[in-house]
PDB file of C-alpha atoms in Angstrom:
ATOM      1  CA  UNK A   1       0.000   0.000   0.000  1.00 91.00           C
ATOM      2  CA  UNK A   2       2.863   2.408   0.811  1.00 94.00           C
ATOM      3  CA  UNK A   3       4.381   1.819  -2.614  1.00 95.00           C
ATOM      4  CA  UNK A   4       1.101   2.730  -4.318  1.00 96.00           C
ATOM      5  CA  UNK A   5       0.750   5.931  -2.271  1.00 96.00           C
ATOM      6  CA  UNK A   6       4.381   6.817  -2.974  1.00 96.00           C
ATOM      7  CA  UNK A   7       3.805   6.154  -6.681  1.00 96.00           C
ATOM      8  CA  UNK A   8       0.772   8.468  -6.717  1.00 97.00           C
ATOM      9  CA  UNK A   9       2.775  11.159  -4.901  1.00 97.00           C
ATOM     10  CA  UNK A  10       5.562  10.928  -7.488  1.00 97.00           C
ATOM     11  CA  UNK A  11       3.030  11.102 -10.335  1.00 97.00           C
ATOM     12  CA  UNK A  12       1.346  14.143  -8.748  1.00 98.00           C
ATOM     13  CA  UNK A  13       4.703  15.930  -8.409  1.00 97.00           C
ATOM     14  CA  UNK A  14       5.587  15.075 -12.006  1.00 97.00           C
ATOM     15  CA  UNK A  15       2.213  16.439 -13.192  1.00 98.00           C
ATOM     16  CA  UNK A  16       2.642  19.736 -11.327  1.00 98.00           C
ATOM     17  CA  UNK A  17       6.235  20.133 -12.584  1.00 97.00           C
ATOM     18  CA  UNK A  18       5.182  19.409 -16.190  1.00 97.00           C
ATOM     19  CA  UNK A  19       2.315  21.909 -16.049  1.00 97.00           C
ATOM     20  CA  UNK A  20       4.579  24.577 -14.574  1.00 96.00           C
ATOM     21  CA  UNK A  21       7.266  24.059 -17.228  1.00 96.00           C
ATOM     22  CA  UNK A  22       4.673  24.086 -20.011  1.00 96.00           C
ATOM     23  CA  UNK A  23       3.053  27.278 -18.670  1.00 95.00           C
ATOM     24  CA  UNK A  24       6.390  29.077 -18.334  1.00 93.00           C
ATOM     25  CA  UNK A  25       7.530  28.026 -21.808  1.00 93.00           C
ATOM     26  CA  UNK A  26       4.308  29.114 -23.487  1.00 95.00           C
ATOM     27  CA  UNK A  27       4.154  32.436 -21.617  1.00 93.00           C
ATOM     28  CA  UNK A  28       7.799  33.150 -22.463  1.00 91.00           C
ATOM     29  CA  UNK A  29       7.196  32.454 -26.154  1.00 92.00           C
ATOM     30  CA  UNK A  30       4.062  34.617 -26.223  1.00 93.00           C
ATOM     31  CA  UNK A  31       5.752  37.556 -24.476  1.00 90.00           C
ATOM     32  CA  UNK A  32       8.748  37.366 -26.800  1.00 90.00           C
ATOM     33  CA  UNK A  33       6.462  37.242 -29.833  1.00 91.00           C
ATOM     34  CA  UNK A  34       4.414  40.190 -28.607  1.00 92.00           C
ATOM     35  CA  UNK A  35       7.202  42.518 -27.462  1.00 90.00           C
ATOM     36  CA  UNK A  36      10.329  41.499 -29.406  1.00 89.00           C
ATOM     37  CA  UNK A  37       9.884  44.043 -32.195  1.00 88.00           C
ATOM     38  CA  UNK A  38       9.292  46.889 -29.729  1.00 89.00           C
ATOM     39  CA  UNK A  39      12.328  45.832 -27.688  1.00 88.00           C
ATOM     40  CA  UNK A  40      14.495  45.801 -30.817  1.00 86.00           C
ATOM     41  CA  UNK A  41      13.263  49.274 -31.788  1.00 86.00           C
ATOM     42  CA  UNK A  42      13.961  50.763 -28.352  1.00 87.00           C
ATOM     43  CA  UNK A  43      17.382  49.091 -28.116  1.00 85.00           C
ATOM     44  CA  UNK A  44      18.300  50.371 -31.580  1.00 83.00           C
ATOM     45  CA  UNK A  45      17.074  53.866 -30.697  1.00 84.00           C
ATOM     46  CA  UNK A  46      19.102  53.921 -27.473  1.00 79.00           C
ATOM     47  CA  UNK A  47      22.238  52.574 -29.148  1.00 72.00           C
ATOM     48  CA  UNK A  48      22.336  55.591 -31.459  1.00 71.00           C
ATOM     49  CA  UNK A  49      22.723  57.893 -28.464  1.00 68.00           C
ATOM     50  CA  UNK A  50      26.353  58.653 -27.599  1.00 62.00           C
ATOM     51  CA  UNK A  51      28.148  56.593 -24.908  1.00 57.00           C
ATOM     52  CA  UNK A  52      25.268  54.152 -24.378  1.00 52.00           C
ATOM     53  CA  UNK A  53      26.486  50.905 -25.916  1.00 48.00           C
ATOM     54  CA  UNK A  54      28.940  49.558 -28.472  1.00 54.00           C
ATOM     55  CA  UNK A  55      27.623  49.860 -32.008  1.00 58.00           C
ATOM     56  CA  UNK A  56      25.377  46.853 -32.469  1.00 62.00           C
ATOM     57  CA  UNK A  57      22.471  46.364 -34.815  1.00 67.00           C
ATOM     58  CA  UNK A  58      19.532  45.161 -32.753  1.00 67.00           C
ATOM     59  CA  UNK A  59      17.265  44.739 -35.797  1.00 65.00           C
ATOM     60  CA  UNK A  60      18.009  41.049 -36.399  1.00 67.00           C
ATOM     61  CA  UNK A  61      19.139  39.674 -33.054  1.00 67.00           C
ATOM     62  CA  UNK A  62      18.380  35.938 -32.953  1.00 71.00           C
ATOM     63  CA  UNK A  63      18.681  35.369 -29.190  1.00 79.00           C
ATOM     64  CA  UNK A  64      15.922  36.601 -26.908  1.00 85.00           C
ATOM     65  CA  UNK A  65      14.740  35.410 -23.523  1.00 88.00           C
ATOM     66  CA  UNK A  66      12.365  36.491 -20.776  1.00 90.00           C
ATOM     67  CA  UNK A  67      13.767  37.071 -17.301  1.00 89.00           C
ATOM     68  CA  UNK A  68      12.071  38.344 -14.173  1.00 90.00           C
ATOM     69  CA  UNK A  69      13.914  41.265 -12.664  1.00 86.00           C
ATOM     70  CA  UNK A  70      16.948  43.194 -13.823  1.00 84.00           C
ATOM     71  CA  UNK A  71      20.071  41.724 -12.202  1.00 78.00           C
ATOM     72  CA  UNK A  72      22.000  44.929 -12.884  1.00 79.00           C
ATOM     73  CA  UNK A  73      19.795  46.988 -10.554  1.00 80.00           C
ATOM     74  CA  UNK A  74      21.681  47.340  -7.285  1.00 84.00           C
ATOM     75  CA  UNK A  75      18.975  46.547  -4.714  1.00 87.00           C
ATOM     76  CA  UNK A  76      19.125  44.130  -1.793  1.00 88.00           C
ATOM     77  CA  UNK A  77      16.218  41.704  -1.459  1.00 89.00           C
ATOM     78  CA  UNK A  78      15.355  42.953   2.036  1.00 92.00           C
ATOM     79  CA  UNK A  79      15.273  46.621   0.937  1.00 88.00           C
ATOM     80  CA  UNK A  80      11.581  46.554  -0.036  1.00 87.00           C
ATOM     81  CA  UNK A  81      11.176  50.331   0.423  1.00 90.00           C
ATOM     82  CA  UNK A  82      13.666  51.032  -2.360  1.00 89.00           C
ATOM     83  CA  UNK A  83      11.884  52.477  -5.424  1.00 88.00           C
ATOM     84  CA  UNK A  84      13.907  50.154  -7.689  1.00 87.00           C
ATOM     85  CA  UNK A  85      12.890  46.986  -5.819  1.00 89.00           C
ATOM     86  CA  UNK A  86      10.123  46.161  -8.317  1.00 87.00           C
ATOM     87  CA  UNK A  87      12.496  46.692 -11.240  1.00 87.00           C
ATOM     88  CA  UNK A  88      15.048  44.343  -9.690  1.00 88.00           C
ATOM     89  CA  UNK A  89      12.734  41.536  -8.545  1.00 91.00           C
ATOM     90  CA  UNK A  90       9.298  41.807 -10.222  1.00 89.00           C
ATOM     91  CA  UNK A  91       9.352  43.399 -13.680  1.00 90.00           C
ATOM     92  CA  UNK A  92       9.637  41.062 -16.671  1.00 91.00           C
ATOM     93  CA  UNK A  93      12.449  41.877 -19.117  1.00 91.00           C
ATOM     94  CA  UNK A  94      13.157  40.741 -22.646  1.00 91.00           C
ATOM     95  CA  UNK A  95      16.905  40.238 -22.885  1.00 89.00           C
ATOM     96  CA  UNK A  96      18.316  40.504 -26.398  1.00 87.00           C
ATOM     97  CA  UNK A  97      21.838  39.130 -26.804  1.00 83.00           C
ATOM     98  CA  UNK A  98      24.116  40.252 -29.625  1.00 77.00           C
ATOM     99  CA  UNK A  99      27.055  37.992 -30.390  1.00 66.00           C
ATOM    100  CA  UNK A 100      30.246  39.756 -31.334  1.00 66.00           C
ATOM    101  CA  UNK A 101      33.643  40.495 -29.821  1.00 55.00           C
ATOM    102  CA  UNK A 102      31.990  40.942 -26.445  1.00 60.00           C
ATOM    103  CA  UNK A 103      28.507  39.691 -25.718  1.00 76.00           C
ATOM    104  CA  UNK A 104      26.339  42.748 -25.382  1.00 81.00           C
ATOM    105  CA  UNK A 105      22.860  42.419 -23.933  1.00 84.00           C
ATOM    106  CA  UNK A 106      19.967  44.813 -24.029  1.00 86.00           C
ATOM    107  CA  UNK A 107      17.304  44.268 -21.356  1.00 88.00           C
ATOM    108  CA  UNK A 108      13.925  45.829 -22.209  1.00 90.00           C
ATOM    109  CA  UNK A 109      11.630  46.329 -19.201  1.00 90.00           C
ATOM    110  CA  UNK A 110       8.097  45.385 -20.285  1.00 90.00           C
ATOM    111  CA  UNK A 111       6.425  47.394 -17.508  1.00 89.00           C
ATOM    112  CA  UNK A 112       8.341  50.679 -17.706  1.00 86.00           C
ATOM    113  CA  UNK A 113       9.507  50.500 -21.330  1.00 85.00           C
ATOM    114  CA  UNK A 114      13.148  51.362 -20.633  1.00 86.00           C
ATOM    115  CA  UNK A 115      16.307  49.518 -21.633  1.00 87.00           C
ATOM    116  CA  UNK A 116      19.609  48.781 -19.947  1.00 84.00           C
ATOM    117  CA  UNK A 117      22.778  47.555 -21.611  1.00 83.00           C
ATOM    118  CA  UNK A 118      25.483  45.292 -20.248  1.00 79.00           C
ATOM    119  CA  UNK A 119      28.598  43.701 -21.686  1.00 76.00           C
ATOM    120  CA  UNK A 120      29.798  40.333 -20.488  1.00 69.00           C
TER     121      UNK A 120
END
């Protein structure tokens, strides 16, 4: 009897994990499809400003992913009164990655509509 209960528990955990992965994958694909063009436009517009980023064409960037929070915002997790806390831990970002000499990324904040650049 214990083996049957353990088997059902494993199957339940596998079902929840599969549904979560499927939901996250579909939502990521939909957000990228909906906002990728706008993110490319804003990144390209910001790159033309002086001293923002190395010259990169963001029009045909193949790599894009959705991340929650901007890791480049300097906010501690316990500092919930900081006005940038939502940007760091809650706002979804589309991260466009340009391959070149140095990997340059452009993170477009879907809530605020601003971009931030980083070079790895």
